[in-house]
Coordinates of C-alpha atoms in Angstrom, one line a residue:
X28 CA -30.6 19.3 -15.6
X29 CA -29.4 18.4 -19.1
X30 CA -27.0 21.0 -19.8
X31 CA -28.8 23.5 -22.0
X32 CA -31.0 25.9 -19.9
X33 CA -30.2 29.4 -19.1
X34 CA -30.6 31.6 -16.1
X35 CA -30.7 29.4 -13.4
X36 CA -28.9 28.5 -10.3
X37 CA -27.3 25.3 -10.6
X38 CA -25.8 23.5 -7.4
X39 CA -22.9 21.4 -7.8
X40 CA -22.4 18.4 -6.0
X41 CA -18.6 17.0 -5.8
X42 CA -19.4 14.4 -3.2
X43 CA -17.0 11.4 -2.2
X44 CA -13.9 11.6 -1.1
X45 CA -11.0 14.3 -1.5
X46 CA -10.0 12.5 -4.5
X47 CA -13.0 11.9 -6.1
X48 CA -14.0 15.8 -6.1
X49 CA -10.5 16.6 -7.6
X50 CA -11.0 14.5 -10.4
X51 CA -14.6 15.3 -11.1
X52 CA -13.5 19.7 -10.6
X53 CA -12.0 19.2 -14.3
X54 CA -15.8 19.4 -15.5
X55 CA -15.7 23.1 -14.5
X56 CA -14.1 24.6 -17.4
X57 CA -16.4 23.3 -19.6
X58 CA -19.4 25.3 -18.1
X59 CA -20.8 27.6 -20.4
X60 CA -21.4 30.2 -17.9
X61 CA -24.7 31.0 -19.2
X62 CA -26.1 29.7 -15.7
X63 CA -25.0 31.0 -12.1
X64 CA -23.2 28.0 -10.3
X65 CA -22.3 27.0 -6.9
X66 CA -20.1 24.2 -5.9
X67 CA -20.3 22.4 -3.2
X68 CA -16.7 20.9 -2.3
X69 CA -14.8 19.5 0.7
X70 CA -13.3 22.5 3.2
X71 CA -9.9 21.4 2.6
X72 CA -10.7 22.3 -1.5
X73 CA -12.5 25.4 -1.0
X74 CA -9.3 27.8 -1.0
X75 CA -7.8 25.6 -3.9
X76 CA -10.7 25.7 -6.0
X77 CA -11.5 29.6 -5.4
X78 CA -7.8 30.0 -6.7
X79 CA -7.9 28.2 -9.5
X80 CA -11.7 28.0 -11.5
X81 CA -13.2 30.9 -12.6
X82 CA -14.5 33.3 -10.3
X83 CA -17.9 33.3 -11.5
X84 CA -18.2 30.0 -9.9
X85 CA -18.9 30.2 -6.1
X86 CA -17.9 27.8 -4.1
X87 CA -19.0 26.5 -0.7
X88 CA -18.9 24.0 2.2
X89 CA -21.3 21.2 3.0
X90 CA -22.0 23.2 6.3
X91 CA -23.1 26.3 4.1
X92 CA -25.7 24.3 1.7
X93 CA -28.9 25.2 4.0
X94 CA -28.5 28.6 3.7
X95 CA -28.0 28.5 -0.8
X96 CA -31.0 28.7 -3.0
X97 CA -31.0 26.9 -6.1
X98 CA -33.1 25.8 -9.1
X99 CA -31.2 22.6 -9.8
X100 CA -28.4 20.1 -8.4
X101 CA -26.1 18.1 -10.4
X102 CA -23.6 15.6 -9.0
X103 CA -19.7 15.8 -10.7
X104 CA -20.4 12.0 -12.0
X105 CA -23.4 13.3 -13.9
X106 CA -21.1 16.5 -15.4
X107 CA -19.0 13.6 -16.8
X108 CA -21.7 12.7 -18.6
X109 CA -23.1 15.7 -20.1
X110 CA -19.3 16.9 -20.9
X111 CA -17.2 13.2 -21.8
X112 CA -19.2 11.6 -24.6
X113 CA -16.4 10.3 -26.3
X114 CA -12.3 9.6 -26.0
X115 CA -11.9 12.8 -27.8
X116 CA -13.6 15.0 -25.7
X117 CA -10.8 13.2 -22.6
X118 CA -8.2 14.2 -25.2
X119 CA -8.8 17.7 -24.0
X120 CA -8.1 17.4 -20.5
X121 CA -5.3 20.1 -19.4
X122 CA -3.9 20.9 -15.8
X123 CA -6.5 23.0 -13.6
X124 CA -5.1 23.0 -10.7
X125 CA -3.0 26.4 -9.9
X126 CA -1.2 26.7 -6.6
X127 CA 1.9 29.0 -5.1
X128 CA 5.2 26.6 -5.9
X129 CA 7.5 27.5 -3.1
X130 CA 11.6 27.6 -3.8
X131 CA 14.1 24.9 -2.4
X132 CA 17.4 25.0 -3.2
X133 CA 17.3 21.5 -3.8
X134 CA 17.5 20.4 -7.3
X135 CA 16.1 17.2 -9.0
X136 CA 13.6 16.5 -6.5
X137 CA 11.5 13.1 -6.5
X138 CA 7.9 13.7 -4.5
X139 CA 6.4 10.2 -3.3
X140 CA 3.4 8.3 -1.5
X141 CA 3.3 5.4 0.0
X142 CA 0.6 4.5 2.2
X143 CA -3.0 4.3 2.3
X144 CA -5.4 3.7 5.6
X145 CA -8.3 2.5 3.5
X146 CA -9.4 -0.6 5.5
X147 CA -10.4 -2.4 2.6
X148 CA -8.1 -2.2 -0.1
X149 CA -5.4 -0.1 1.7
X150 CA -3.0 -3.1 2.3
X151 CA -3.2 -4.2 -1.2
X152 CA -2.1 -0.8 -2.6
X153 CA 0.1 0.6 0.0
X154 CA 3.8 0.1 -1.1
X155 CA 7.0 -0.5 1.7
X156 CA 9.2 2.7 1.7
X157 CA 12.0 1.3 2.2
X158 CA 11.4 -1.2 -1.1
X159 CA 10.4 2.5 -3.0
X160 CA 13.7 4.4 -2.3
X161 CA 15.9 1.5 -3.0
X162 CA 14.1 1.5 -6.9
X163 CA 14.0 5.2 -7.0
X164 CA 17.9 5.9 -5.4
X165 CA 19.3 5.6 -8.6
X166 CA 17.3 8.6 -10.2
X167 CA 17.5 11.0 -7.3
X168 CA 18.7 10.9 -3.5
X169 CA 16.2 14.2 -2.6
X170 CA 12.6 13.5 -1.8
X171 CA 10.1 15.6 -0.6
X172 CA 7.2 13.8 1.6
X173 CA 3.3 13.8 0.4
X174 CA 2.2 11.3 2.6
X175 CA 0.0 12.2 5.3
X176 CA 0.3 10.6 8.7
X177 CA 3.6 10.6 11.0
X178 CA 6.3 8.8 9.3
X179 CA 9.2 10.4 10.8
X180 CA 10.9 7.9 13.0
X181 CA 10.7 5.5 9.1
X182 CA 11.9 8.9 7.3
X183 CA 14.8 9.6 9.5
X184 CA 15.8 5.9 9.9
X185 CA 15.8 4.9 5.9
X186 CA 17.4 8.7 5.5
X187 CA 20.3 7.5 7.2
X188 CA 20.5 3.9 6.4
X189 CA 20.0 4.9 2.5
X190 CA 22.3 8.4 2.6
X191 CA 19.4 10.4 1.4
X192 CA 17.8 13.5 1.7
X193 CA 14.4 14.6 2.6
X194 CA 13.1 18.1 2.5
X195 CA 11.6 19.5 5.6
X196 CA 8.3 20.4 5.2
X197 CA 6.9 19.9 7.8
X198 CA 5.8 23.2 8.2
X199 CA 2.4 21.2 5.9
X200 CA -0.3 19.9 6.9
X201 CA 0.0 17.2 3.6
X202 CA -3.7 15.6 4.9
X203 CA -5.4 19.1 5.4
X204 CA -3.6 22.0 3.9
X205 CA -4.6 21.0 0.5
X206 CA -2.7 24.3 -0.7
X207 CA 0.4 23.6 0.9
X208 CA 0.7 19.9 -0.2
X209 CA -0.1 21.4 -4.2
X210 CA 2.7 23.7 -3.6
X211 CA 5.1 20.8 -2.3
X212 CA 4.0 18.9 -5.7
X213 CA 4.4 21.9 -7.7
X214 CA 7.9 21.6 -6.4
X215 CA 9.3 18.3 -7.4
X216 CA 10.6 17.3 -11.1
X217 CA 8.3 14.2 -10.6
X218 CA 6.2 12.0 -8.2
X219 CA 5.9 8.6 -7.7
X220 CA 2.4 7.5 -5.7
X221 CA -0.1 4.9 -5.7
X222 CA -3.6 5.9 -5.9
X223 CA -4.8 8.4 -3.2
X224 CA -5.4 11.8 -3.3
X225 CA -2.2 13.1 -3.9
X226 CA -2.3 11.4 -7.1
X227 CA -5.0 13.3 -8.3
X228 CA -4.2 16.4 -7.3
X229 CA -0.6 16.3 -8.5
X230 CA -2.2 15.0 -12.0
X231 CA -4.4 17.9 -12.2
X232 CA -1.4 20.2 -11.2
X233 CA -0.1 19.2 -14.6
X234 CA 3.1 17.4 -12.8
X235 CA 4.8 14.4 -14.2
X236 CA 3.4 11.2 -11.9
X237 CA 4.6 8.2 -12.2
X238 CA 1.1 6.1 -10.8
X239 CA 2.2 2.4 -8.8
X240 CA -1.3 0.6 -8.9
X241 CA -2.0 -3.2 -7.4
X242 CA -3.0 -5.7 -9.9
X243 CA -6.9 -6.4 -10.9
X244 CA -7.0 -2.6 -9.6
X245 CA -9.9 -1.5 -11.9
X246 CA -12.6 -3.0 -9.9
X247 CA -11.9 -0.2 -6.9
X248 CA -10.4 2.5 -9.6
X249 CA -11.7 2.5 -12.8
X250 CA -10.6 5.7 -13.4
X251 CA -7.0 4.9 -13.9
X252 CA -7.8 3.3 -17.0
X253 CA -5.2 3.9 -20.0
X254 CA -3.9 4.1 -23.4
X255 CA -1.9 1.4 -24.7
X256 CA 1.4 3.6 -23.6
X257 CA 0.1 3.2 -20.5
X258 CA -0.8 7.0 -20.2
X259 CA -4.1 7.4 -18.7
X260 CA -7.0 8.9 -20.4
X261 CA -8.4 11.0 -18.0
X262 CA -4.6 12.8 -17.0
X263 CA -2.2 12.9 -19.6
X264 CA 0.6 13.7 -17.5
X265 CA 0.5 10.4 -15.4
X266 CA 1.9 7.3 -16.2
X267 CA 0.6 3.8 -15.1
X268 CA 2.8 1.2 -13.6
X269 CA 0.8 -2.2 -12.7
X270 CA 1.9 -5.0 -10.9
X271 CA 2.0 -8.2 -12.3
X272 CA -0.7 -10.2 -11.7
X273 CA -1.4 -12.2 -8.6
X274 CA 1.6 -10.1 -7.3
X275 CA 2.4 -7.9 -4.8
X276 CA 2.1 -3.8 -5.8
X277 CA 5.7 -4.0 -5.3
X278 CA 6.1 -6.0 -8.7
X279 CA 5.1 -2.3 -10.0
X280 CA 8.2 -1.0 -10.0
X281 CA 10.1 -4.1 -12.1
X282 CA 9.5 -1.3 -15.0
X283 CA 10.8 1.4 -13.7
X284 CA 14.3 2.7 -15.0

Protein backbone atom coordinates (compact mmCIF):
# COMPACT_ATOMS: atom_id res chain seq x y z
CA UNK A 1 0.00 0.00 0.00
CA UNK A 2 1.45 3.39 -0.75
CA UNK A 3 -1.34 5.59 -0.12
CA UNK A 4 -2.67 6.46 -3.53
CA UNK A 5 -5.00 3.61 -4.79
CA UNK A 6 -8.70 3.74 -4.85
CA UNK A 7 -11.45 1.32 -4.26
CA UNK A 8 -10.01 -1.10 -2.16
CA UNK A 9 -10.31 -2.58 1.29
CA UNK A 10 -7.61 -1.60 3.41
CA UNK A 11 -7.06 -3.33 6.81
CA UNK A 12 -5.59 -1.47 9.57
CA UNK A 13 -3.32 -2.76 11.91
CA UNK A 14 -2.85 -0.81 15.38
CA UNK A 15 -0.88 -3.53 17.03
CA UNK A 16 1.18 -3.08 20.38
CA UNK A 17 0.03 -2.03 23.29
CA UNK A 18 -3.06 0.14 24.44
CA UNK A 19 -0.86 3.06 24.20
CA UNK A 20 0.83 2.49 21.14
CA UNK A 21 -2.70 2.15 19.13
CA UNK A 22 -3.81 5.57 20.74
CA UNK A 23 -1.01 7.28 19.55
CA UNK A 24 -0.82 5.73 16.02
CA UNK A 25 -5.32 6.28 15.80
CA UNK A 26 -4.29 10.09 15.08
CA UNK A 27 -3.28 8.81 11.42
CA UNK A 28 -7.10 8.33 10.78
CA UNK A 29 -8.17 11.71 10.02
CA UNK A 30 -5.88 12.03 7.41
CA UNK A 31 -7.47 9.20 5.30
CA UNK A 32 -8.80 10.31 2.22
CA UNK A 33 -11.66 8.13 2.32
CA UNK A 34 -11.43 7.20 -1.27
CA UNK A 35 -10.79 3.51 0.07
CA UNK A 36 -13.13 1.40 2.40
CA UNK A 37 -11.13 0.85 5.84
CA UNK A 38 -11.22 -1.40 8.69
CA UNK A 39 -9.34 -1.10 11.81
CA UNK A 40 -8.27 -3.52 13.72
CA UNK A 41 -7.88 -2.17 17.49
CA UNK A 42 -7.68 -3.49 21.11
CA UNK A 43 -11.43 -4.37 22.64
CA UNK A 44 -11.02 -1.94 25.24
CA UNK A 45 -10.65 0.99 22.10
CA UNK A 46 -13.36 -0.34 19.98
CA UNK A 47 -16.30 1.81 21.69
CA UNK A 48 -13.79 4.80 21.99
CA UNK A 49 -12.79 4.75 18.50
CA UNK A 50 -16.44 4.06 16.96
CA UNK A 51 -17.24 7.39 19.01
CA UNK A 52 -14.83 9.45 17.97
CA UNK A 53 -13.31 8.74 13.97
CA UNK A 54 -15.46 8.92 11.29
CA UNK A 55 -17.99 6.46 10.82
CA UNK A 56 -16.93 5.37 7.44
CA UNK A 57 -14.21 3.66 9.27
CA UNK A 58 -15.20 0.21 10.73
CA UNK A 59 -13.61 -0.90 13.36
CA UNK A 60 -13.04 -4.37 14.84
CA UNK A 61 -11.39 -6.81 17.30
CA UNK A 62 -8.50 -9.07 16.81
CA UNK A 63 -11.04 -11.96 17.44
CA UNK A 64 -13.08 -10.69 14.32
CA UNK A 65 -10.10 -10.49 11.68
CA UNK A 66 -10.84 -14.17 10.23
CA UNK A 67 -14.00 -13.39 9.27
CA UNK A 68 -12.96 -9.59 7.16
CA UNK A 69 -11.92 -9.60 3.62
CA UNK A 70 -9.41 -7.27 2.47
CA UNK A 71 -7.18 -6.23 -0.41
CA UNK A 72 -4.37 -4.80 1.70
CA UNK A 73 -3.03 -4.37 5.34
CA UNK A 74 -1.09 -1.56 6.74
CA UNK A 75 0.38 -1.31 10.22
CA UNK A 76 -0.23 2.42 12.20
CA UNK A 77 3.75 2.74 12.21
CA UNK A 78 3.66 2.49 8.43
CA UNK A 79 0.57 5.30 8.33
CA UNK A 80 3.18 7.52 10.13
CA UNK A 81 5.10 7.21 7.30
CA UNK A 82 2.89 7.81 4.48
CA UNK A 83 1.13 10.86 6.57
CA UNK A 84 4.40 12.55 8.79
CA UNK A 85 7.02 13.49 6.30
CA UNK A 86 8.12 16.40 7.92
CA UNK A 87 7.80 18.51 11.47
CA UNK A 88 5.14 20.43 9.73
CA UNK A 89 2.87 17.97 8.92
CA UNK A 90 3.19 17.04 13.34
CA UNK A 91 2.36 20.72 13.60
CA UNK A 92 -1.12 19.62 12.67
CA UNK A 93 -1.87 17.29 15.21
CA UNK A 94 -5.32 18.28 17.03
CA UNK A 95 -7.28 16.33 19.84
CA UNK A 96 -9.17 13.15 18.39
CA UNK A 97 -10.27 11.72 21.11
CA UNK A 98 -14.14 12.51 22.08
CA UNK A 99 -15.65 11.04 25.16
CA UNK A 100 -18.80 11.88 27.66
CA UNK A 101 -17.13 14.31 30.55
CA UNK A 102 -19.18 13.50 33.54
CA UNK A 103 -19.95 16.56 36.30
CA UNK A 104 -18.36 16.75 39.86
CA UNK A 105 -18.98 19.37 41.88
CA UNK A 106 -15.52 19.55 42.65
CA UNK A 107 -13.56 22.40 41.24
CA UNK A 108 -9.83 22.63 40.21
CA UNK A 109 -9.23 19.11 39.96
CA UNK A 110 -5.58 17.60 39.36
CA UNK A 111 -5.90 13.86 37.55
CA UNK A 112 -2.55 11.84 38.17
CA UNK A 113 -0.54 8.43 37.51
CA UNK A 114 1.85 7.01 39.18
CA UNK A 115 2.72 3.48 38.59
CA UNK A 116 3.72 1.24 35.99
CA UNK A 117 4.00 -2.88 36.09
CA UNK A 118 6.23 -3.03 33.17
CA UNK A 119 8.91 -5.45 34.38
CA UNK A 120 11.58 -3.89 32.57
CA UNK A 121 11.56 -0.37 32.82
CA UNK A 122 8.48 -0.07 35.19
CA UNK A 123 10.65 0.78 38.33
CA UNK A 124 12.60 3.28 36.59
CA UNK A 125 9.55 5.34 35.55
CA UNK A 126 7.04 4.71 38.27
CA UNK A 127 7.05 7.75 40.69
CA UNK A 128 6.22 7.41 44.86
CA UNK A 129 2.67 8.92 45.49
CA UNK A 130 3.23 10.12 48.42
CA UNK A 131 6.60 12.28 46.92
CA UNK A 132 3.78 13.39 43.96
CA UNK A 133 1.12 14.92 46.23
CA UNK A 134 3.57 16.67 48.47
CA UNK A 135 4.87 18.65 44.87
CA UNK A 136 1.38 18.94 43.64
CA UNK A 137 -0.45 20.06 47.24
CA UNK A 138 0.28 23.45 46.60
CA UNK A 139 -1.68 23.74 43.30
CA UNK A 140 -4.73 21.71 44.29
CA UNK A 141 -5.84 19.42 47.26
CA UNK A 142 -8.63 17.40 44.79
CA UNK A 143 -7.40 14.58 42.66
CA UNK A 144 -9.08 12.24 40.81
CA UNK A 145 -7.36 8.60 40.36
CA UNK A 146 -6.14 7.19 36.68
CA UNK A 147 -4.15 4.67 37.82
CA UNK A 148 -5.18 1.26 37.37
CA UNK A 149 -4.53 -1.42 39.96
CA UNK A 150 -5.85 -1.25 43.74
CA UNK A 151 -4.38 1.57 45.47
CA UNK A 152 -6.83 2.21 48.06
CA UNK A 153 -5.44 1.37 51.29
CA UNK A 154 -2.17 4.15 49.83
CA UNK A 155 -5.21 6.55 48.67
CA UNK A 156 -7.04 6.60 51.92
CA UNK A 157 -3.87 6.57 54.04
CA UNK A 158 -1.89 9.74 52.20
CA UNK A 159 -5.71 11.34 51.99
CA UNK A 160 -5.68 11.56 55.53
CA UNK A 161 -2.11 12.08 56.39
CA UNK A 162 -1.96 14.96 53.59
CA UNK A 163 -5.73 16.51 54.19
CA UNK A 164 -6.73 15.90 50.72
CA UNK A 165 -9.42 14.89 48.64
CA UNK A 166 -9.91 12.19 46.20
CA UNK A 167 -12.85 11.80 43.96
CA UNK A 168 -14.71 8.44 44.05
CA UNK A 169 -14.67 6.89 40.99
CA UNK A 170 -14.62 3.93 41.56
CA UNK A 171 -17.55 3.16 39.85
CA UNK A 172 -14.36 2.89 36.59
CA UNK A 173 -12.78 0.37 35.52
CA UNK A 174 -9.42 2.95 34.78
CA UNK A 175 -7.44 -0.47 33.21
CA UNK A 176 -10.50 -1.59 31.03
CA UNK A 177 -13.34 0.89 30.67
CA UNK A 178 -11.25 2.93 28.29
CA UNK A 179 -14.50 5.26 27.99
CA UNK A 180 -14.91 5.76 31.54
CA UNK A 181 -11.20 6.59 32.38
CA UNK A 182 -11.44 9.40 29.05
CA UNK A 183 -14.41 10.76 30.86
CA UNK A 184 -12.51 10.95 34.31
CA UNK A 185 -9.64 12.87 32.17
CA UNK A 186 -12.08 14.90 30.40
CA UNK A 187 -12.83 15.91 33.92
CA UNK A 188 -9.83 17.37 35.49
CA UNK A 189 -8.22 21.05 34.82
CA UNK A 190 -4.92 19.06 34.32
CA UNK A 191 -3.00 15.69 34.68
CA UNK A 192 0.15 14.87 35.86
CA UNK A 193 1.49 11.06 34.65
CA UNK A 194 4.43 9.43 33.59
CA UNK A 195 4.39 7.52 30.47
CA UNK A 196 1.60 4.83 30.20
CA UNK A 197 -1.42 4.82 28.54
CA UNK A 198 -3.22 7.30 30.27
CA UNK A 199 -0.83 9.71 28.97
CA UNK A 200 -1.74 9.16 25.59
CA UNK A 201 -5.06 9.09 25.82
CA UNK A 202 -5.47 12.18 27.92
CA UNK A 203 -3.05 13.84 25.21
CA UNK A 204 -5.20 12.90 22.49
CA UNK A 205 -8.29 14.09 24.54
CA UNK A 206 -6.83 17.56 24.04
CA UNK A 207 -6.24 17.84 28.06
CA UNK A 208 -3.44 19.81 29.54
CA UNK A 209 -0.70 16.92 30.75
CA UNK A 210 1.96 17.69 32.55
CA UNK A 211 4.34 14.25 31.28
CA UNK A 212 7.09 13.13 34.41
CA UNK A 213 9.63 10.93 32.23
CA UNK A 214 13.00 9.00 33.84
CA UNK A 215 16.15 10.31 32.47
CA UNK A 216 17.93 8.66 29.17
CA UNK A 217 14.00 7.80 28.54
CA UNK A 218 14.23 8.03 24.70
CA UNK A 219 15.70 4.68 24.16
CA UNK A 220 12.19 2.91 25.50
CA UNK A 221 9.96 6.13 24.28
CA UNK A 222 11.10 7.92 21.50
CA UNK A 223 7.94 9.24 20.98
CA UNK A 224 8.04 11.75 23.75
CA UNK A 225 10.50 13.68 21.88
CA UNK A 226 10.16 17.68 22.08
CA UNK A 227 10.53 21.15 21.11
CA UNK A 228 12.92 23.23 22.86
CA UNK A 229 9.84 24.45 25.33
CA UNK A 230 9.72 21.19 26.16
CA UNK A 231 6.28 20.67 24.33
CA UNK A 232 6.26 17.52 22.57
CA UNK A 233 5.92 17.25 18.82
CA UNK A 234 3.61 14.63 18.48
CA UNK A 235 0.81 16.26 21.33
CA UNK A 236 0.85 19.78 21.67
CA UNK A 237 -1.05 19.86 24.72
CA UNK A 238 1.59 17.82 26.90
CA UNK A 239 4.37 19.14 28.57
CA UNK A 240 7.70 17.19 29.29
CA UNK A 241 9.29 17.23 32.64
CA UNK A 242 12.75 14.99 32.67
CA UNK A 243 14.63 14.01 35.45
CA UNK A 244 18.03 14.99 35.84
CA UNK A 245 20.40 12.73 34.68
CA UNK A 246 21.65 9.69 36.52
CA UNK A 247 18.70 10.59 38.85
CA UNK A 248 15.80 9.24 40.14
CA UNK A 249 12.25 10.15 38.03
CA UNK A 250 11.51 11.95 41.14
CA UNK A 251 14.19 14.78 40.18
CA UNK A 252 11.25 15.47 37.51
CA UNK A 253 9.29 17.41 39.42
CA UNK A 254 12.34 20.01 40.80
CA UNK A 255 10.54 22.14 37.82
CA UNK A 256 7.42 22.05 38.69
CA UNK A 257 5.77 25.31 40.23
Amino acid sequence: MDGTGTNKTILILLDQGVGDQIFYASMLNRLDFLNTYICMVDPKLKSLFINSFSKQIQFISSNEIDSIPFDFYVRGADLAKLFIRNKDDLLKQKPYLVAKKPSFKEKNIIGISWHSKNKFIGMRKSIDLKVLISTLKPKANTFINLQYGDFKKEILKISNDENITFIDSSNVDNFNDMEGLAGLILACDEIYTISNTTAHLAAALGVKVNLLLPSDHQANTWYWFHAPNKTSLWYPNVHIFEAKPRTSISTALDSIK
